[in-house]
PDB file of N, CA, C and O in Angstrom:
ATOM      1  N   UNK R   1     -18.597  -3.960   1.411  1.00 67.00           N
ATOM      2  CA  UNK R   1     -17.288  -3.410   1.088  1.00 67.00           C
ATOM      3  C   UNK R   1     -16.438  -4.492   0.420  1.00 67.00           C
ATOM      4  O   UNK R   1     -16.416  -5.639   0.846  1.00 67.00           O
ATOM      5  N   UNK R   2     -15.736  -4.115  -0.622  1.00 88.00           N
ATOM      6  CA  UNK R   2     -14.890  -5.050  -1.366  1.00 88.00           C
ATOM      7  C   UNK R   2     -13.662  -5.431  -0.545  1.00 88.00           C
ATOM      8  O   UNK R   2     -13.176  -4.653   0.277  1.00 88.00           O
ATOM      9  N   UNK R   3     -13.179  -6.633  -0.783  1.00 93.00           N
ATOM     10  CA  UNK R   3     -11.983  -7.126  -0.096  1.00 93.00           C
ATOM     11  C   UNK R   3     -10.780  -6.947  -1.020  1.00 93.00           C
ATOM     12  O   UNK R   3     -10.822  -7.383  -2.169  1.00 93.00           O
ATOM     13  N   UNK R   4      -9.700  -6.337  -0.519  1.00 96.00           N
ATOM     14  CA  UNK R   4      -8.527  -6.148  -1.378  1.00 96.00           C
ATOM     15  C   UNK R   4      -7.780  -7.465  -1.598  1.00 96.00           C
ATOM     16  O   UNK R   4      -7.852  -8.384  -0.793  1.00 96.00           O
ATOM     17  N   UNK R   5      -7.063  -7.533  -2.698  1.00 96.00           N
ATOM     18  CA  UNK R   5      -6.183  -8.658  -2.993  1.00 96.00           C
ATOM     19  C   UNK R   5      -4.934  -8.530  -2.114  1.00 96.00           C
ATOM     20  O   UNK R   5      -4.381  -7.437  -1.992  1.00 96.00           O
ATOM     21  N   UNK R   6      -4.492  -9.608  -1.510  1.00 98.00           N
ATOM     22  CA  UNK R   6      -3.272  -9.576  -0.693  1.00 98.00           C
ATOM     23  C   UNK R   6      -2.083  -9.650  -1.646  1.00 98.00           C
ATOM     24  O   UNK R   6      -1.818 -10.689  -2.245  1.00 98.00           O
ATOM     25  N   UNK R   7      -1.384  -8.539  -1.804  1.00 98.00           N
ATOM     26  CA  UNK R   7      -0.245  -8.477  -2.712  1.00 98.00           C
ATOM     27  C   UNK R   7       0.980  -9.153  -2.103  1.00 98.00           C
ATOM     28  O   UNK R   7       1.766  -9.784  -2.799  1.00 98.00           O
ATOM     29  N   UNK R   8       1.126  -9.024  -0.779  1.00 98.00           N
ATOM     30  CA  UNK R   8       2.286  -9.573  -0.076  1.00 98.00           C
ATOM     31  C   UNK R   8       1.916  -9.741   1.392  1.00 98.00           C
ATOM     32  O   UNK R   8       1.300  -8.861   1.970  1.00 98.00           O
ATOM     33  N   UNK R   9       2.323 -10.836   1.997  1.00 97.00           N
ATOM     34  CA  UNK R   9       2.035 -11.070   3.417  1.00 97.00           C
ATOM     35  C   UNK R   9       3.165 -10.500   4.283  1.00 97.00           C
ATOM     36  O   UNK R   9       3.802 -11.209   5.051  1.00 97.00           O
ATOM     37  N   UNK R  10       3.364  -9.219   4.115  1.00 98.00           N
ATOM     38  CA  UNK R  10       4.398  -8.484   4.838  1.00 98.00           C
ATOM     39  C   UNK R  10       4.529  -7.112   4.215  1.00 98.00           C
ATOM     40  O   UNK R  10       3.925  -6.827   3.174  1.00 98.00           O
ATOM     41  N   UNK R  11       5.334  -6.251   4.828  1.00 98.00           N
ATOM     42  CA  UNK R  11       5.470  -4.892   4.308  1.00 98.00           C
ATOM     43  C   UNK R  11       6.460  -4.790   3.150  1.00 98.00           C
ATOM     44  O   UNK R  11       7.325  -5.648   2.972  1.00 98.00           O
ATOM     45  N   UNK R  12       6.310  -3.736   2.382  1.00 98.00           N
ATOM     46  CA  UNK R  12       7.304  -3.336   1.399  1.00 98.00           C
ATOM     47  C   UNK R  12       8.145  -2.275   2.100  1.00 98.00           C
ATOM     48  O   UNK R  12       7.677  -1.161   2.329  1.00 98.00           O
ATOM     49  N   UNK R  13       9.343  -2.626   2.499  1.00 98.00           N
ATOM     50  CA  UNK R  13      10.211  -1.688   3.215  1.00 98.00           C
ATOM     51  C   UNK R  13      11.126  -1.031   2.187  1.00 98.00           C
ATOM     52  O   UNK R  13      11.950  -1.695   1.556  1.00 98.00           O
ATOM     53  N   UNK R  14      10.942   0.282   2.014  1.00 98.00           N
ATOM     54  CA  UNK R  14      11.652   1.012   0.965  1.00 98.00           C
ATOM     55  C   UNK R  14      12.217   2.317   1.495  1.00 98.00           C
ATOM     56  O   UNK R  14      11.635   2.948   2.380  1.00 98.00           O
ATOM     57  N   UNK R  15      13.333   2.721   0.914  1.00 98.00           N
ATOM     58  CA  UNK R  15      13.897   4.038   1.180  1.00 98.00           C
ATOM     59  C   UNK R  15      13.152   5.024   0.286  1.00 98.00           C
ATOM     60  O   UNK R  15      13.157   4.880  -0.937  1.00 98.00           O
ATOM     61  N   UNK R  16      12.483   5.980   0.887  1.00 98.00           N
ATOM     62  CA  UNK R  16      11.690   6.940   0.124  1.00 98.00           C
ATOM     63  C   UNK R  16      12.298   8.333   0.187  1.00 98.00           C
ATOM     64  O   UNK R  16      12.824   8.742   1.214  1.00 98.00           O
ATOM     65  N   UNK R  17      12.174   9.035  -0.926  1.00 98.00           N
ATOM     66  CA  UNK R  17      12.571  10.436  -1.002  1.00 98.00           C
ATOM     67  C   UNK R  17      11.316  11.280  -0.792  1.00 98.00           C
ATOM     68  O   UNK R  17      10.194  10.787  -0.966  1.00 98.00           O
ATOM     69  N   UNK R  18      11.472  12.538  -0.419  1.00 98.00           N
ATOM     70  CA  UNK R  18      10.299  13.396  -0.239  1.00 98.00           C
ATOM     71  C   UNK R  18       9.456  13.491  -1.509  1.00 98.00           C
ATOM     72  O   UNK R  18       9.980  13.449  -2.618  1.00 98.00           O
ATOM     73  N   UNK R  19       8.149  13.576  -1.295  1.00 98.00           N
ATOM     74  CA  UNK R  19       7.228  13.729  -2.416  1.00 98.00           C
ATOM     75  C   UNK R  19       5.942  12.977  -2.176  1.00 98.00           C
ATOM     76  O   UNK R  19       5.810  12.237  -1.196  1.00 98.00           O
ATOM     77  N   UNK R  20       4.988  13.164  -3.075  1.00 98.00           N
ATOM     78  CA  UNK R  20       3.699  12.478  -2.965  1.00 98.00           C
ATOM     79  C   UNK R  20       3.804  11.098  -3.595  1.00 98.00           C
ATOM     80  O   UNK R  20       4.390  10.934  -4.663  1.00 98.00           O
ATOM     81  N   UNK R  21       3.209  10.129  -2.928  1.00 98.00           N
ATOM     82  CA  UNK R  21       3.175   8.740  -3.392  1.00 98.00           C
ATOM     83  C   UNK R  21       1.718   8.288  -3.417  1.00 98.00           C
ATOM     84  O   UNK R  21       0.917   8.677  -2.569  1.00 98.00           O
ATOM     85  N   UNK R  22       1.378   7.448  -4.388  1.00 98.00           N
ATOM     86  CA  UNK R  22       0.033   6.881  -4.491  1.00 98.00           C
ATOM     87  C   UNK R  22       0.143   5.390  -4.168  1.00 98.00           C
ATOM     88  O   UNK R  22       0.623   4.601  -4.983  1.00 98.00           O
ATOM     89  N   UNK R  23      -0.284   5.018  -2.961  1.00 98.00           N
ATOM     90  CA  UNK R  23      -0.215   3.633  -2.496  1.00 98.00           C
ATOM     91  C   UNK R  23      -1.384   2.840  -3.061  1.00 98.00           C
ATOM     92  O   UNK R  23      -2.541   3.272  -3.018  1.00 98.00           O
ATOM     93  N   UNK R  24      -1.102   1.661  -3.574  1.00 98.00           N
ATOM     94  CA  UNK R  24      -2.132   0.777  -4.122  1.00 98.00           C
ATOM     95  C   UNK R  24      -2.967   0.209  -2.983  1.00 98.00           C
ATOM     96  O   UNK R  24      -2.437  -0.442  -2.078  1.00 98.00           O
ATOM     97  N   UNK R  25      -4.279   0.429  -3.031  1.00 98.00           N
ATOM     98  CA  UNK R  25      -5.165  -0.101  -1.996  1.00 98.00           C
ATOM     99  C   UNK R  25      -5.890  -1.372  -2.437  1.00 98.00           C
ATOM    100  O   UNK R  25      -6.428  -2.094  -1.615  1.00 98.00           O
ATOM    101  N   UNK R  26      -5.888  -1.650  -3.757  1.00 98.00           N
ATOM    102  CA  UNK R  26      -6.627  -2.819  -4.260  1.00 98.00           C
ATOM    103  C   UNK R  26      -5.802  -4.094  -4.222  1.00 98.00           C
ATOM    104  O   UNK R  26      -6.342  -5.188  -4.129  1.00 98.00           O
ATOM    105  N   UNK R  27      -4.476  -3.965  -4.324  1.00 98.00           N
ATOM    106  CA  UNK R  27      -3.590  -5.125  -4.309  1.00 98.00           C
ATOM    107  C   UNK R  27      -3.267  -5.684  -5.679  1.00 98.00           C
ATOM    108  O   UNK R  27      -2.496  -6.630  -5.795  1.00 98.00           O
ATOM    109  N   UNK R  28      -3.810  -5.116  -6.755  1.00 97.00           N
ATOM    110  CA  UNK R  28      -3.600  -5.662  -8.100  1.00 97.00           C
ATOM    111  C   UNK R  28      -2.529  -4.945  -8.917  1.00 97.00           C
ATOM    112  O   UNK R  28      -2.195  -5.390 -10.009  1.00 97.00           O
ATOM    113  N   UNK R  29      -1.969  -3.866  -8.405  1.00 98.00           N
ATOM    114  CA  UNK R  29      -0.952  -3.124  -9.141  1.00 98.00           C
ATOM    115  C   UNK R  29       0.260  -4.016  -9.434  1.00 98.00           C
ATOM    116  O   UNK R  29       0.693  -4.803  -8.595  1.00 98.00           O
ATOM    117  N   UNK R  30       0.809  -3.869 -10.619  1.00 98.00           N
ATOM    118  CA  UNK R  30       2.048  -4.575 -10.991  1.00 98.00           C
ATOM    119  C   UNK R  30       3.262  -3.802 -10.471  1.00 98.00           C
ATOM    120  O   UNK R  30       4.383  -4.277 -10.614  1.00 98.00           O
ATOM    121  N   UNK R  31       3.041  -2.632  -9.896  1.00 98.00           N
ATOM    122  CA  UNK R  31       4.108  -1.758  -9.417  1.00 98.00           C
ATOM    123  C   UNK R  31       4.014  -1.586  -7.899  1.00 98.00           C
ATOM    124  O   UNK R  31       4.134  -0.476  -7.392  1.00 98.00           O
ATOM    125  N   UNK R  32       3.761  -2.663  -7.173  1.00 98.00           N
ATOM    126  CA  UNK R  32       3.593  -2.605  -5.711  1.00 98.00           C
ATOM    127  C   UNK R  32       4.784  -1.945  -5.045  1.00 98.00           C
ATOM    128  O   UNK R  32       5.910  -2.146  -5.474  1.00 98.00           O
ATOM    129  N   UNK R  33       4.571  -1.144  -4.020  1.00 98.00           N
ATOM    130  CA  UNK R  33       3.318  -0.865  -3.350  1.00 98.00           C
ATOM    131  C   UNK R  33       2.559   0.323  -3.948  1.00 98.00           C
ATOM    132  O   UNK R  33       1.592   0.798  -3.382  1.00 98.00           O
ATOM    133  N   UNK R  34       2.999   0.782  -5.102  1.00 98.00           N
ATOM    134  CA  UNK R  34       2.422   1.984  -5.698  1.00 98.00           C
ATOM    135  C   UNK R  34       1.287   1.651  -6.672  1.00 98.00           C
ATOM    136  O   UNK R  34       1.263   0.583  -7.279  1.00 98.00           O
ATOM    137  N   UNK R  35       0.394   2.581  -6.834  1.00 98.00           N
ATOM    138  CA  UNK R  35      -0.744   2.434  -7.736  1.00 98.00           C
ATOM    139  C   UNK R  35      -0.290   2.529  -9.200  1.00 98.00           C
ATOM    140  O   UNK R  35       0.523   3.374  -9.543  1.00 98.00           O
ATOM    141  N   UNK R  36      -0.842   1.643 -10.035  1.00 98.00           N
ATOM    142  CA  UNK R  36      -0.612   1.724 -11.472  1.00 98.00           C
ATOM    143  C   UNK R  36      -1.928   1.842 -12.241  1.00 98.00           C
ATOM    144  O   UNK R  36      -1.965   1.690 -13.454  1.00 98.00           O
ATOM    145  N   UNK R  37      -3.024   2.097 -11.528  1.00 98.00           N
ATOM    146  CA  UNK R  37      -4.324   2.253 -12.154  1.00 98.00           C
ATOM    147  C   UNK R  37      -5.119   0.966 -12.257  1.00 98.00           C
ATOM    148  O   UNK R  37      -6.211   0.955 -12.822  1.00 98.00           O
ATOM    149  N   UNK R  38      -4.615  -0.133 -11.713  1.00 97.00           N
ATOM    150  CA  UNK R  38      -5.307  -1.426 -11.790  1.00 97.00           C
ATOM    151  C   UNK R  38      -6.641  -1.430 -11.055  1.00 97.00           C
ATOM    152  O   UNK R  38      -7.440  -2.338 -11.262  1.00 97.00           O
ATOM    153  N   UNK R  39      -6.888  -0.440 -10.220  1.00 96.00           N
ATOM    154  CA  UNK R  39      -8.134  -0.368  -9.452  1.00 96.00           C
ATOM    155  C   UNK R  39      -9.327   0.073 -10.297  1.00 96.00           C
ATOM    156  O   UNK R  39     -10.463   0.024  -9.821  1.00 96.00           O
ATOM    157  N   UNK R  40      -9.089   0.476 -11.534  1.00 95.00           N
ATOM    158  CA  UNK R  40     -10.197   0.940 -12.377  1.00 95.00           C
ATOM    159  C   UNK R  40     -11.263  -0.140 -12.452  1.00 95.00           C
ATOM    160  O   UNK R  40     -10.969  -1.320 -12.522  1.00 95.00           O
ATOM    161  N   UNK R  41     -12.504   0.268 -12.394  1.00 91.00           N
ATOM    162  CA  UNK R  41     -13.667  -0.623 -12.398  1.00 91.00           C
ATOM    163  C   UNK R  41     -13.792  -1.425 -11.109  1.00 91.00           C
ATOM    164  O   UNK R  41     -14.373  -2.506 -11.096  1.00 91.00           O
ATOM    165  N   UNK R  42     -13.207  -0.926 -10.007  1.00 93.00           N
ATOM    166  CA  UNK R  42     -13.362  -1.530  -8.681  1.00 93.00           C
ATOM    167  C   UNK R  42     -13.847  -0.453  -7.719  1.00 93.00           C
ATOM    168  O   UNK R  42     -13.969   0.717  -8.094  1.00 93.00           O
ATOM    169  N   UNK R  43     -14.056  -0.840  -6.478  1.00 94.00           N
ATOM    170  CA  UNK R  43     -14.455   0.116  -5.437  1.00 94.00           C
ATOM    171  C   UNK R  43     -13.256   0.795  -4.788  1.00 94.00           C
ATOM    172  O   UNK R  43     -13.416   1.572  -3.866  1.00 94.00           O
ATOM    173  N   UNK R  44     -12.040   0.482  -5.239  1.00 97.00           N
ATOM    174  CA  UNK R  44     -10.827   0.977  -4.599  1.00 97.00           C
ATOM    175  C   UNK R  44     -10.290   2.224  -5.269  1.00 97.00           C
ATOM    176  O   UNK R  44     -10.474   2.433  -6.470  1.00 97.00           O
ATOM    177  N   UNK R  45      -9.618   3.048  -4.464  1.00 97.00           N
ATOM    178  CA  UNK R  45      -8.883   4.208  -4.957  1.00 97.00           C
ATOM    179  C   UNK R  45      -7.542   4.225  -4.244  1.00 97.00           C
ATOM    180  O   UNK R  45      -7.417   3.731  -3.115  1.00 97.00           O
ATOM    181  N   UNK R  46      -6.514   4.793  -4.869  1.00 98.00           N
ATOM    182  CA  UNK R  46      -5.215   4.838  -4.195  1.00 98.00           C
ATOM    183  C   UNK R  46      -5.248   5.779  -2.992  1.00 98.00           C
ATOM    184  O   UNK R  46      -6.076   6.682  -2.922  1.00 98.00           O
ATOM    185  N   UNK R  47      -4.353   5.536  -2.070  1.00 98.00           N
ATOM    186  CA  UNK R  47      -4.188   6.417  -0.911  1.00 98.00           C
ATOM    187  C   UNK R  47      -2.980   7.299  -1.210  1.00 98.00           C
ATOM    188  O   UNK R  47      -1.877   6.795  -1.437  1.00 98.00           O
ATOM    189  N   UNK R  48      -3.216   8.599  -1.235  1.00 98.00           N
ATOM    190  CA  UNK R  48      -2.140   9.555  -1.504  1.00 98.00           C
ATOM    191  C   UNK R  48      -1.462   9.900  -0.188  1.00 98.00           C
ATOM    192  O   UNK R  48      -2.120  10.258   0.789  1.00 98.00           O
ATOM    193  N   UNK R  49      -0.151   9.765  -0.182  1.00 97.00           N
ATOM    194  CA  UNK R  49       0.641  10.005   1.034  1.00 97.00           C
ATOM    195  C   UNK R  49       1.793  10.933   0.663  1.00 97.00           C
ATOM    196  O   UNK R  49       2.443  10.732  -0.362  1.00 97.00           O
ATOM    197  N   UNK R  50       2.023  11.931   1.490  1.00 98.00           N
ATOM    198  CA  UNK R  50       3.154  12.818   1.242  1.00 98.00           C
ATOM    199  C   UNK R  50       4.278  12.500   2.212  1.00 98.00           C
ATOM    200  O   UNK R  50       4.101  12.555   3.435  1.00 98.00           O
ATOM    201  N   UNK R  51       5.427  12.147   1.661  1.00 98.00           N
ATOM    202  CA  UNK R  51       6.631  11.896   2.450  1.00 98.00           C
ATOM    203  C   UNK R  51       7.344  13.247   2.573  1.00 98.00           C
ATOM    204  O   UNK R  51       7.693  13.862   1.572  1.00 98.00           O
ATOM    205  N   UNK R  52       7.518  13.708   3.797  1.00 98.00           N
ATOM    206  CA  UNK R  52       8.076  15.045   4.032  1.00 98.00           C
ATOM    207  C   UNK R  52       9.605  15.067   3.997  1.00 98.00           C
ATOM    208  O   UNK R  52      10.196  16.093   3.677  1.00 98.00           O
ATOM    209  N   UNK R  53      10.232  13.938   4.359  1.00 98.00           N
ATOM    210  CA  UNK R  53      11.698  13.874   4.386  1.00 98.00           C
ATOM    211  C   UNK R  53      12.138  12.471   4.000  1.00 98.00           C
ATOM    212  O   UNK R  53      11.375  11.519   4.127  1.00 98.00           O
ATOM    213  N   UNK R  54      13.353  12.338   3.513  1.00 98.00           N
ATOM    214  CA  UNK R  54      13.875  11.028   3.132  1.00 98.00           C
ATOM    215  C   UNK R  54      13.866  10.115   4.361  1.00 98.00           C
ATOM    216  O   UNK R  54      14.302  10.513   5.445  1.00 98.00           O
ATOM    217  N   UNK R  55      13.325   8.902   4.198  1.00 98.00           N
ATOM    218  CA  UNK R  55      13.257   7.964   5.319  1.00 98.00           C
ATOM    219  C   UNK R  55      12.889   6.577   4.810  1.00 98.00           C
ATOM    220  O   UNK R  55      12.468   6.403   3.668  1.00 98.00           O
ATOM    221  N   UNK R  56      13.032   5.597   5.680  1.00 98.00           N
ATOM    222  CA  UNK R  56      12.618   4.237   5.398  1.00 98.00           C
ATOM    223  C   UNK R  56      11.138   4.115   5.736  1.00 98.00           C
ATOM    224  O   UNK R  56      10.700   4.527   6.801  1.00 98.00           O
ATOM    225  N   UNK R  57      10.371   3.561   4.801  1.00 98.00           N
ATOM    226  CA  UNK R  57       8.929   3.424   4.976  1.00 98.00           C
ATOM    227  C   UNK R  57       8.547   1.957   4.841  1.00 98.00           C
ATOM    228  O   UNK R  57       9.042   1.258   3.960  1.00 98.00           O
ATOM    229  N   UNK R  58       7.658   1.486   5.718  1.00 98.00           N
ATOM    230  CA  UNK R  58       7.117   0.129   5.646  1.00 98.00           C
ATOM    231  C   UNK R  58       5.686   0.226   5.131  1.00 98.00           C
ATOM    232  O   UNK R  58       4.746   0.416   5.896  1.00 98.00           O
ATOM    233  N   UNK R  59       5.540   0.124   3.806  1.00 98.00           N
ATOM    234  CA  UNK R  59       4.219   0.185   3.171  1.00 98.00           C
ATOM    235  C   UNK R  59       3.494  -1.128   3.402  1.00 98.00           C
ATOM    236  O   UNK R  59       4.079  -2.201   3.293  1.00 98.00           O
ATOM    237  N   UNK R  60       2.204  -1.059   3.684  1.00 98.00           N
ATOM    238  CA  UNK R  60       1.400  -2.263   3.878  1.00 98.00           C
ATOM    239  C   UNK R  60       1.331  -3.055   2.571  1.00 98.00           C
ATOM    240  O   UNK R  60       0.995  -2.508   1.528  1.00 98.00           O
ATOM    241  N   UNK R  61       1.639  -4.339   2.638  1.00 98.00           N
ATOM    242  CA  UNK R  61       1.568  -5.204   1.471  1.00 98.00           C
ATOM    243  C   UNK R  61       0.313  -6.054   1.445  1.00 98.00           C
ATOM    244  O   UNK R  61      -0.146  -6.470   0.389  1.00 98.00           O
ATOM    245  N   UNK R  62      -0.271  -6.305   2.626  1.00 98.00           N
ATOM    246  CA  UNK R  62      -1.461  -7.162   2.692  1.00 98.00           C
ATOM    247  C   UNK R  62      -2.747  -6.388   2.416  1.00 98.00           C
ATOM    248  O   UNK R  62      -3.783  -6.979   2.174  1.00 98.00           O
ATOM    249  N   UNK R  63      -2.662  -5.062   2.464  1.00 98.00           N
ATOM    250  CA  UNK R  63      -3.792  -4.158   2.189  1.00 98.00           C
ATOM    251  C   UNK R  63      -4.871  -4.205   3.267  1.00 98.00           C
ATOM    252  O   UNK R  63      -5.961  -3.718   3.069  1.00 98.00           O
ATOM    253  N   UNK R  64      -4.532  -4.747   4.449  1.00 97.00           N
ATOM    254  CA  UNK R  64      -5.504  -4.858   5.541  1.00 97.00           C
ATOM    255  C   UNK R  64      -5.120  -4.043   6.771  1.00 97.00           C
ATOM    256  O   UNK R  64      -5.780  -4.135   7.803  1.00 97.00           O
ATOM    257  N   UNK R  65      -4.076  -3.243   6.679  1.00 98.00           N
ATOM    258  CA  UNK R  65      -3.615  -2.444   7.805  1.00 98.00           C
ATOM    259  C   UNK R  65      -4.696  -1.473   8.288  1.00 98.00           C
ATOM    260  O   UNK R  65      -5.463  -0.930   7.496  1.00 98.00           O
ATOM    261  N   UNK R  66      -4.743  -1.248   9.570  1.00 97.00           N
ATOM    262  CA  UNK R  66      -5.656  -0.244  10.140  1.00 97.00           C
ATOM    263  C   UNK R  66      -5.051   1.152  10.018  1.00 97.00           C
ATOM    264  O   UNK R  66      -5.726   2.141  10.245  1.00 97.00           O
ATOM    265  N   UNK R  67      -3.756   1.222   9.685  1.00 97.00           N
ATOM    266  CA  UNK R  67      -3.050   2.500   9.561  1.00 97.00           C
ATOM    267  C   UNK R  67      -2.582   2.711   8.117  1.00 97.00           C
ATOM    268  O   UNK R  67      -1.459   3.138   7.880  1.00 97.00           O
ATOM    269  N   UNK R  68      -3.451   2.377   7.160  1.00 97.00           N
ATOM    270  CA  UNK R  68      -3.110   2.498   5.737  1.00 97.00           C
ATOM    271  C   UNK R  68      -2.576   3.886   5.419  1.00 97.00           C
ATOM    272  O   UNK R  68      -3.101   4.851   5.938  1.00 97.00           O
ATOM    273  N   UNK R  69      -1.541   4.009   4.661  1.00 98.00           N
ATOM    274  CA  UNK R  69      -0.888   2.990   3.866  1.00 98.00           C
ATOM    275  C   UNK R  69       0.284   2.303   4.554  1.00 98.00           C
ATOM    276  O   UNK R  69       0.974   1.499   3.945  1.00 98.00           O
ATOM    277  N   UNK R  70       0.517   2.613   5.821  1.00 98.00           N
ATOM    278  CA  UNK R  70       1.664   2.037   6.520  1.00 98.00           C
ATOM    279  C   UNK R  70       1.312   0.689   7.158  1.00 98.00           C
ATOM    280  O   UNK R  70       0.182   0.461   7.572  1.00 98.00           O
ATOM    281  N   UNK R  71       2.289  -0.174   7.225  1.00 98.00           N
ATOM    282  CA  UNK R  71       2.111  -1.495   7.835  1.00 98.00           C
ATOM    283  C   UNK R  71       1.905  -1.364   9.344  1.00 98.00           C
ATOM    284  O   UNK R  71       2.598  -0.591  10.004  1.00 98.00           O
ATOM    285  N   UNK R  72       0.939  -2.110   9.865  1.00 98.00           N
ATOM    286  CA  UNK R  72       0.724  -2.161  11.315  1.00 98.00           C
ATOM    287  C   UNK R  72       0.821  -3.591  11.852  1.00 98.00           C
ATOM    288  O   UNK R  72       0.443  -3.864  12.976  1.00 98.00           O
ATOM    289  N   UNK R  73       1.298  -4.516  11.006  1.00 98.00           N
ATOM    290  CA  UNK R  73       1.428  -5.904  11.433  1.00 98.00           C
ATOM    291  C   UNK R  73       0.196  -6.751  11.182  1.00 98.00           C
ATOM    292  O   UNK R  73       0.164  -7.923  11.554  1.00 98.00           O
ATOM    293  N   UNK R  74      -0.822  -6.191  10.541  1.00 97.00           N
ATOM    294  CA  UNK R  74      -2.059  -6.946  10.289  1.00 97.00           C
ATOM    295  C   UNK R  74      -1.815  -8.218   9.488  1.00 97.00           C
ATOM    296  O   UNK R  74      -2.573  -9.184   9.605  1.00 97.00           O
ATOM    297  N   UNK R  75      -0.760  -8.249   8.678  1.00 97.00           N
ATOM    298  CA  UNK R  75      -0.455  -9.443   7.874  1.00 97.00           C
ATOM    299  C   UNK R  75      -0.222 -10.676   8.745  1.00 97.00           C
ATOM    300  O   UNK R  75      -0.461 -11.787   8.321  1.00 97.00           O
ATOM    301  N   UNK R  76       0.220 -10.469   9.980  1.00 97.00           N
ATOM    302  CA  UNK R  76       0.491 -11.598  10.879  1.00 97.00           C
ATOM    303  C   UNK R  76      -0.784 -12.223  11.414  1.00 97.00           C
ATOM    304  O   UNK R  76      -0.742 -13.310  11.987  1.00 97.00           O
ATOM    305  N   UNK R  77      -1.917 -11.558  11.214  1.00 96.00           N
ATOM    306  CA  UNK R  77      -3.200 -12.066  11.705  1.00 96.00           C
ATOM    307  C   UNK R  77      -4.104 -12.583  10.593  1.00 96.00           C
ATOM    308  O   UNK R  77      -5.244 -12.945  10.841  1.00 96.00           O
ATOM    309  N   UNK R  78      -3.600 -12.610   9.366  1.00 95.00           N
ATOM    310  CA  UNK R  78      -4.405 -13.082   8.244  1.00 95.00           C
ATOM    311  C   UNK R  78      -4.528 -14.598   8.282  1.00 95.00           C
ATOM    312  O   UNK R  78      -3.612 -15.290   8.713  1.00 95.00           O
ATOM    313  N   UNK R  79      -5.666 -15.108   7.805  1.00 90.00           N
ATOM    314  CA  UNK R  79      -5.828 -16.575   7.770  1.00 90.00           C
ATOM    315  C   UNK R  79      -4.890 -17.224   6.775  1.00 90.00           C
ATOM    316  O   UNK R  79      -4.396 -16.651   5.897  1.00 90.00           O
TER     317      UNK R  79
END
């Protein structure tokens, strides 16, 4: 299994409006935490997430969360 690029050693905390979002799983997107298609020619695909109501979201920035696409604190355990 391919290892994702660590885009950020912490979450992207953003105010989100309802709608579908494509979270970058590879870590190479220039539009973090969202997918911009940089995963092409890799083993990665974006994770589609539907936000049902306006709220604050902590998107995983390290790409190692066990609860992708949301941050679970895994960044604190990275080497």
